[in-house]
Amino acid sequence: MMPGSAIPSRLREQVRISMSPARPLAASWMRALALAPLGVLALVGIPAYFGHRPDLPADAAVLAGLSAVQLLIGWCVLAAALREAVPGQSLSKQALAALSALACGAYAAIVFFTANASLTHVPAGRESLYLRVCLGTPVVLGLPLLALTAVVLCRAFPLRPAIAGGLAGLGIGLFVDSGWRLFCEVTDPAHVLMAHGGSVLALAIAGAFSGWLWSRSSSWT
Amino acid sequence: MESADQNLRQLMAAYQAGDFDAFESLYGSFAPALTRYLTSLAGERDLAADLVQETFLRIHRARRSYDPRHPFEPWAFAIARHVYLMDRRARARRARREASTVPDAAPIASGHENNFGKRFVHQLMAGLSQERRDLLGLRFVLGLDFHEIGERLGLRPGTARVRLSRALAELRGQAEGKQ
């Protein structure tokens, strides 16, 4: 053991006065598992509260099955966000690009597969209303979930808070949309990609912006 | 014989459990390597010494984020790099504030061509990305081989070699462009 005099006195005192046991965080995938109930809450709670789409009883296996797949993708993105938040485990540019492409590609595939199974359109003359409701409401529902996720993220020490926050927002967006799509009866890809997809993107941007704001605060510096 | 990494992991685990002696041992074992790394980034030993202290303070704050199942050095060096980047950002802000109040510098007098050469190199380096500056510093200042560079930066040795080659090519291209 090196002599204690090797440590500058200022550092020694600051560490000594705040020394306490610190339980290591669980692995990223385990902490993501702890957030999985948020996804289940969205998947089940949104159609339970707002009502379910008329074709759900007839096509429950396909519709609910695709929502479950989307939930799983959202969970994988959240796990990536939690991993990104740990120093030394940041995702490479290639991994980030691949993950984003996979999530977007899978989301688009789910949208088109659902439309293929049962195509419905926005009622004529109500495009603006449907756009506002299907873009705005999921964002409002997702923000508290994003705030909870941000608390979990900050317990690590994210060195790129905007990226970690953006991934968290994307994951939460996919969670919320997995339940919202069981409420909204429209499967027309134009509406779904613009409104529902827009809400997912908005939550990702909100997460990235929150991370950027936090990096400017004294909690990070 | 235990590897150095195993030793650091064990010390870190004991430190996480609240053992101050383990923190002292960790400092003694890791501070020299950390000092070399930060000196390669910052270019000045005095500044590097300050950054080492700051890094250990951040390590103390972030200690629960370390997973003892993973190597210690990538986690610690990532924090060190973050500390260096934050310090550099703060210095750049201060320099911009000061530059707005300082009059233009006098032209270089004859007989100071050597300083122009050093300034030229600094200008070239400033044009590179942070990753490329890190690679050049670790290879040509600290003299690390590609395996060690890969461990520091979380890269495979072959990837480190390719990226260093690209950094040198970019440096050459900038030098030819400025001449």
Coordinates of C-alpha atoms in Angstrom, one line a residue:
Chain A
M1 CA 0.0 0.0 0.0
M2 CA 1.3 3.4 -1.0
P3 CA 2.0 5.9 1.9
G4 CA -1.1 8.0 2.7
S5 CA 1.0 11.2 2.1
A6 CA 0.8 10.5 -1.6
I7 CA -2.8 11.8 -1.6
P8 CA -3.2 15.6 -1.7
S9 CA -4.7 16.8 1.6
R10 CA -7.7 18.5 0.0
L11 CA -8.7 15.3 -1.9
R12 CA -8.1 13.2 1.2
E13 CA -10.4 15.3 3.4
Q14 CA -13.1 15.6 0.8
V15 CA -13.2 11.9 0.4
R16 CA -12.9 11.1 4.1
I17 CA -15.8 13.3 5.2
S18 CA -18.1 11.8 2.6
M19 CA -16.9 8.2 2.7
S20 CA -19.8 5.8 3.0
P21 CA -20.6 2.4 1.5
A22 CA -21.9 2.7 -2.0
R23 CA -23.7 -0.3 -3.3
P24 CA -22.8 -0.9 -7.0
L25 CA -25.6 -0.4 -9.5
A26 CA -27.0 -3.6 -10.9
A27 CA -26.3 -4.4 -14.6
S28 CA -28.0 -2.3 -17.2
W29 CA -30.4 -5.0 -18.3
M30 CA -31.5 -5.6 -14.7
R31 CA -32.1 -1.9 -14.1
A32 CA -34.1 -1.9 -17.4
L33 CA -36.1 -4.9 -16.0
A34 CA -37.1 -2.7 -13.1
L35 CA -38.5 -0.2 -15.6
A36 CA -40.4 -2.8 -17.5
P37 CA -43.6 -2.3 -15.4
L38 CA -43.8 1.2 -16.9
G39 CA -44.2 -0.5 -20.3
V40 CA -46.8 -2.9 -19.0
L41 CA -48.7 0.0 -17.4
A42 CA -48.8 1.8 -20.8
L43 CA -49.7 -1.4 -22.8
V44 CA -52.6 -2.3 -20.5
G45 CA -53.5 1.0 -18.8
I46 CA -54.0 3.1 -21.9
P47 CA -56.7 1.0 -23.6
A48 CA -58.2 0.2 -20.2
Y49 CA -58.6 4.0 -19.5
F50 CA -59.3 5.4 -22.9
G51 CA -61.1 2.4 -24.3
H52 CA -59.8 -0.1 -26.9
R53 CA -60.1 0.0 -30.7
P54 CA -63.2 -1.7 -32.1
D55 CA -61.3 -4.5 -33.9
L56 CA -59.2 -5.5 -30.9
P57 CA -61.5 -8.4 -29.7
A58 CA -61.5 -9.9 -33.2
D59 CA -57.8 -9.4 -33.9
A60 CA -56.4 -9.5 -30.4
A61 CA -53.6 -11.9 -31.2
V62 CA -52.2 -9.8 -34.0
L63 CA -52.7 -6.4 -32.5
A64 CA -51.7 -7.2 -28.9
G65 CA -48.9 -9.4 -30.1
L66 CA -47.4 -6.6 -32.2
S67 CA -47.8 -4.2 -29.3
A68 CA -45.9 -6.7 -27.1
V69 CA -43.1 -6.8 -29.7
Q70 CA -43.0 -3.0 -29.7
L71 CA -42.8 -3.1 -25.9
L72 CA -39.8 -5.4 -26.1
I73 CA -38.0 -3.2 -28.6
G74 CA -38.7 -0.2 -26.3
W75 CA -37.2 -2.2 -23.4
C76 CA -34.1 -3.0 -25.4
V77 CA -33.6 0.7 -26.2
L78 CA -34.1 1.6 -22.5
A79 CA -31.5 -1.0 -21.5
A80 CA -29.1 0.6 -24.1
A81 CA -29.8 4.0 -22.5
L82 CA -28.9 2.7 -19.0
R83 CA -25.7 1.2 -20.4
E84 CA -24.8 4.4 -22.1
A85 CA -25.2 6.2 -18.7
V86 CA -22.3 4.2 -17.2
P87 CA -18.8 5.6 -17.8
G88 CA -16.7 3.3 -19.9
Q89 CA -19.8 1.5 -21.3
S90 CA -20.8 4.2 -23.8
L91 CA -22.2 2.9 -27.1
S92 CA -20.1 3.4 -30.2
K93 CA -21.4 5.5 -33.1
Q94 CA -21.9 2.3 -35.0
A95 CA -23.9 0.7 -32.2
L96 CA -26.0 3.8 -31.8
A97 CA -26.7 4.0 -35.5
A98 CA -27.6 0.3 -35.7
L99 CA -29.9 0.5 -32.6
S100 CA -31.7 3.6 -33.9
A101 CA -32.1 2.0 -37.4
L102 CA -33.3 -1.3 -35.9
A103 CA -35.9 0.5 -33.6
C104 CA -37.2 2.7 -36.5
G105 CA -37.2 -0.2 -38.9
A106 CA -39.0 -2.5 -36.5
Y107 CA -41.5 0.3 -35.7
A108 CA -42.2 0.9 -39.4
A109 CA -42.6 -2.9 -40.0
I110 CA -45.2 -3.1 -37.2
V111 CA -47.1 -0.1 -38.7
F112 CA -47.2 -1.6 -42.1
F113 CA -48.0 -5.1 -40.9
T114 CA -50.9 -3.8 -38.8
A115 CA -52.2 -1.8 -41.8
N116 CA -52.0 -4.9 -44.0
A117 CA -54.0 -6.9 -41.5
S118 CA -56.7 -4.3 -41.0
L119 CA -56.6 -1.0 -42.8
T120 CA -58.6 1.9 -41.4
H121 CA -58.5 5.6 -42.2
V122 CA -58.9 8.9 -40.3
P123 CA -62.6 10.1 -40.8
A124 CA -62.8 12.7 -43.5
G125 CA -62.5 16.3 -42.2
R126 CA -61.0 15.2 -38.8
E127 CA -57.4 14.9 -39.8
S128 CA -56.2 17.8 -37.7
L129 CA -58.1 16.6 -34.6
Y130 CA -56.7 13.1 -34.9
L131 CA -53.2 14.5 -35.5
R132 CA -53.3 16.7 -32.4
V133 CA -54.8 14.0 -30.1
C134 CA -52.5 11.2 -31.3
L135 CA -49.4 13.3 -31.2
G136 CA -50.1 15.3 -28.1
T137 CA -51.7 12.8 -25.7
P138 CA -49.0 10.1 -25.8
V139 CA -46.3 12.9 -25.2
V140 CA -48.2 14.1 -22.1
L141 CA -48.6 10.5 -20.9
G142 CA -44.9 9.7 -21.6
L143 CA -43.3 12.7 -19.9
P144 CA -43.9 11.5 -16.3
L145 CA -42.5 8.1 -17.3
L146 CA -39.5 9.8 -18.8
A147 CA -38.9 11.8 -15.6
L148 CA -38.9 8.5 -13.6
T149 CA -36.5 7.0 -16.1
A150 CA -34.3 10.1 -15.9
V151 CA -33.9 9.5 -12.1
V152 CA -32.7 6.0 -12.7
L153 CA -30.3 7.3 -15.4
C154 CA -28.8 10.0 -13.2
R155 CA -27.9 7.4 -10.5
A156 CA -25.2 6.3 -12.8
F157 CA -22.8 9.0 -14.1
P158 CA -23.8 9.6 -17.7
L159 CA -20.9 11.3 -19.6
R160 CA -23.1 12.0 -22.6
P161 CA -26.4 12.9 -20.9
A162 CA -28.1 14.0 -24.2
I163 CA -27.5 10.7 -25.8
A164 CA -28.6 8.7 -22.8
G165 CA -31.7 10.9 -22.5
G166 CA -32.5 10.6 -26.2
L167 CA -32.4 6.8 -26.0
A168 CA -34.5 6.9 -22.8
G169 CA -37.1 9.1 -24.5
L170 CA -37.2 6.8 -27.6
G171 CA -37.7 3.7 -25.3
I172 CA -40.5 5.5 -23.3
G173 CA -42.1 6.7 -26.6
L174 CA -42.2 3.1 -27.9
F175 CA -43.7 2.0 -24.5
V176 CA -46.5 4.5 -24.6
D177 CA -47.2 3.9 -28.3
S178 CA -47.5 0.2 -27.7
G179 CA -50.6 1.0 -25.6
W180 CA -51.9 3.9 -27.6
R181 CA -52.1 1.8 -30.8
L182 CA -54.5 -0.5 -29.0
F183 CA -56.8 2.6 -28.4
C184 CA -56.5 4.5 -31.8
E185 CA -58.5 2.7 -34.4
V186 CA -56.7 4.2 -37.4
T187 CA -54.1 2.0 -39.0
D188 CA -53.4 4.1 -42.1
P189 CA -49.6 4.4 -42.1
A190 CA -49.7 8.0 -43.1
H191 CA -51.5 8.9 -39.8
V192 CA -49.6 6.4 -37.6
L193 CA -46.2 7.4 -38.8
M194 CA -46.9 11.1 -38.6
A195 CA -48.9 11.3 -35.4
H196 CA -47.9 8.2 -33.3
G197 CA -44.4 8.2 -34.7
G198 CA -44.2 11.9 -34.1
S199 CA -45.0 11.4 -30.4
V200 CA -42.2 8.8 -30.2
L201 CA -39.8 11.2 -31.8
A202 CA -41.0 14.1 -29.6
L203 CA -40.3 12.1 -26.5
A204 CA -36.8 11.1 -27.8
I205 CA -36.1 14.8 -28.4
A206 CA -37.5 15.7 -24.9
G207 CA -35.2 13.1 -23.4
A208 CA -32.2 14.4 -25.3
F209 CA -33.0 18.0 -24.4
S210 CA -33.4 17.1 -20.7
G211 CA -30.0 15.4 -20.8
W212 CA -28.4 18.5 -22.4
L213 CA -30.0 20.8 -19.8
W214 CA -28.7 18.5 -17.0
S215 CA -25.2 18.6 -18.5
R216 CA -25.3 22.4 -18.1
S217 CA -26.3 22.1 -14.4
S218 CA -24.0 22.0 -11.4
S219 CA -25.1 18.5 -10.6
W220 CA -23.0 17.3 -13.6
T221 CA -20.0 19.5 -13.5
Chain B
M1 CA 0.4 -13.5 -9.6
E2 CA -2.6 -11.2 -9.7
S3 CA -2.9 -9.0 -12.7
A4 CA -2.8 -5.2 -12.2
D5 CA -6.4 -5.0 -13.3
Q6 CA -7.6 -7.7 -10.7
N7 CA -5.8 -5.7 -8.0
L8 CA -7.5 -2.4 -9.1
R9 CA -10.9 -4.2 -9.2
Q10 CA -10.5 -5.6 -5.7
L11 CA -9.4 -2.2 -4.3
M12 CA -12.3 -0.5 -6.0
A13 CA -14.8 -3.1 -4.6
A14 CA -13.4 -2.5 -1.1
Y15 CA -13.6 1.2 -1.6
Q16 CA -17.2 0.9 -2.7
A17 CA -17.8 -0.9 0.6
G18 CA -16.6 2.1 2.5
D19 CA -12.9 1.2 3.1
F20 CA -10.8 4.4 3.1
D21 CA -7.5 2.5 3.2
A22 CA -8.6 0.8 -0.1
F23 CA -9.1 4.3 -1.6
E24 CA -5.6 5.3 -0.5
S25 CA -4.2 2.1 -2.1
L26 CA -6.2 2.7 -5.3
Y27 CA -4.8 6.2 -5.5
G28 CA -1.3 4.9 -5.0
S29 CA -1.7 2.3 -7.7
F30 CA -3.6 4.2 -10.3
A31 CA -2.6 7.9 -10.0
P32 CA 0.7 7.5 -11.9
A33 CA -1.0 6.0 -15.0
L34 CA -3.8 8.6 -14.7
T35 CA -1.2 11.4 -14.5
R36 CA 0.5 10.1 -17.7
Y37 CA -2.8 9.9 -19.5
L38 CA -4.0 13.4 -18.5
T39 CA -0.5 14.9 -19.3
S40 CA -0.8 13.5 -22.8
L41 CA -4.2 15.2 -23.2
A42 CA -3.5 18.4 -21.4
G43 CA 0.2 18.9 -22.4
E44 CA 1.1 20.4 -19.1
R45 CA 2.1 18.5 -15.9
D46 CA 0.8 21.1 -13.5
L47 CA -2.6 21.1 -15.2
A48 CA -2.6 17.3 -15.3
A49 CA -1.9 17.1 -11.5
D50 CA -5.0 19.3 -10.9
L51 CA -7.0 17.1 -13.3
V52 CA -5.9 14.0 -11.5
Q53 CA -7.3 15.3 -8.2
E54 CA -10.5 16.3 -9.9
T55 CA -10.8 12.9 -11.6
F56 CA -10.5 11.1 -8.2
L57 CA -13.2 13.4 -6.8
R58 CA -15.5 12.4 -9.7
I59 CA -14.6 8.8 -9.2
H60 CA -15.6 9.2 -5.6
R61 CA -19.0 10.7 -6.6
A62 CA -19.6 8.1 -9.3
R63 CA -18.2 5.1 -7.4
R64 CA -21.5 3.3 -7.3
S65 CA -21.7 3.3 -11.1
Y66 CA -18.6 1.0 -11.3
D67 CA -19.4 -2.7 -11.9
P68 CA -16.6 -4.9 -10.3
R69 CA -17.3 -7.5 -13.0
H70 CA -15.8 -5.2 -15.6
P71 CA -12.3 -3.9 -15.9
F72 CA -11.5 -0.8 -13.8
E73 CA -9.4 1.2 -16.2
P74 CA -11.9 1.9 -19.1
W75 CA -14.4 3.2 -16.5
A76 CA -11.8 5.4 -14.8
F77 CA -10.2 6.7 -18.0
A78 CA -13.7 7.6 -19.3
I79 CA -14.2 9.8 -16.3
A80 CA -10.7 11.3 -16.6
R81 CA -11.4 12.2 -20.2
H82 CA -14.7 13.8 -19.2
V83 CA -12.9 15.9 -16.6
Y84 CA -10.3 17.0 -19.1
L85 CA -13.0 18.0 -21.7
M86 CA -15.0 19.9 -19.1
D87 CA -11.8 21.8 -18.0
R88 CA -11.0 22.5 -21.6
R89 CA -14.5 23.8 -22.3
A90 CA -14.2 26.1 -19.2
R91 CA -10.8 27.4 -20.3
A92 CA -12.1 28.1 -23.8
R93 CA -15.0 30.1 -22.4
R94 CA -12.6 32.1 -20.2
A95 CA -10.2 32.7 -23.2
R96 CA -13.1 33.9 -25.3
R97 CA -14.2 36.3 -22.6
E98 CA -10.6 37.6 -22.2
A99 CA -10.0 37.8 -26.0
S100 CA -12.9 40.2 -26.3
T101 CA -11.1 42.7 -24.0
V102 CA -7.4 42.2 -25.0
P103 CA -6.0 44.3 -28.0
D104 CA -4.6 42.5 -31.1
A105 CA -1.3 40.8 -30.5
A106 CA 1.9 42.4 -32.1
P107 CA 3.2 40.7 -35.3
I108 CA 6.0 38.0 -34.7
A109 CA 9.4 39.7 -34.6
S110 CA 12.2 38.2 -36.7
G111 CA 14.3 35.6 -34.9
H112 CA 11.2 33.9 -33.5
E113 CA 10.7 31.4 -36.4
N114 CA 11.0 28.4 -34.0
N115 CA 7.9 29.6 -32.1
F116 CA 6.1 29.8 -35.4
G117 CA 6.9 26.1 -35.9
K118 CA 5.5 25.1 -32.5
R119 CA 2.4 27.2 -33.1
F120 CA 2.0 25.6 -36.5
V121 CA 1.9 22.1 -34.9
H122 CA -0.5 23.3 -32.3
Q123 CA -2.8 24.7 -35.0
L124 CA -2.7 21.4 -36.9
M125 CA -3.5 19.4 -33.7
A126 CA -6.4 21.8 -32.9
G127 CA -7.9 20.9 -36.2
L128 CA -8.2 17.2 -35.3
S129 CA -11.1 15.6 -33.5
Q130 CA -10.6 14.8 -29.8
E131 CA -10.3 11.0 -30.5
R132 CA -7.5 11.6 -33.0
R133 CA -5.6 13.8 -30.6
D134 CA -6.0 11.2 -27.9
L135 CA -4.6 8.5 -30.2
L136 CA -1.6 10.6 -31.2
G137 CA -0.9 11.5 -27.6
L138 CA -1.1 7.9 -26.3
R139 CA 1.1 6.6 -29.1
F140 CA 3.7 9.3 -29.5
V141 CA 3.8 11.0 -26.1
L142 CA 3.2 8.0 -23.7
G143 CA 4.7 5.5 -26.1
L144 CA 2.0 2.9 -25.6
D145 CA 1.6 0.0 -28.0
F146 CA -1.7 -0.6 -29.9
H147 CA -2.8 -3.2 -27.4
E148 CA -2.4 -0.8 -24.5
I149 CA -4.1 2.0 -26.5
G150 CA -7.0 -0.3 -27.3
E151 CA -7.4 -1.0 -23.5
R152 CA -7.4 2.7 -22.7
L153 CA -9.9 3.6 -25.3
G154 CA -12.1 0.4 -25.4
L155 CA -10.9 -0.5 -29.0
R156 CA -9.4 -3.6 -30.6
P157 CA -5.7 -3.2 -31.3
G158 CA -6.3 -3.4 -35.0
T159 CA -8.9 -0.7 -34.9
A160 CA -6.6 1.5 -32.9
R161 CA -3.9 1.1 -35.5
V162 CA -6.2 1.9 -38.4
R163 CA -7.6 5.0 -36.6
L164 CA -4.1 6.2 -35.8
S165 CA -3.1 5.9 -39.4
R166 CA -6.1 8.0 -40.4
A167 CA -5.2 10.6 -37.8
L168 CA -1.7 10.9 -39.2
A169 CA -3.1 11.1 -42.8
E170 CA -5.4 13.9 -41.7
L171 CA -2.5 15.7 -40.0
R172 CA -0.4 15.4 -43.1
G173 CA -3.3 16.7 -45.3
Q174 CA -3.8 19.7 -43.0
A175 CA 0.0 20.5 -43.0
E176 CA 0.1 20.3 -46.8
G177 CA -3.0 22.5 -47.1
K178 CA -1.6 25.2 -44.8
Q179 CA 1.9 25.4 -46.5

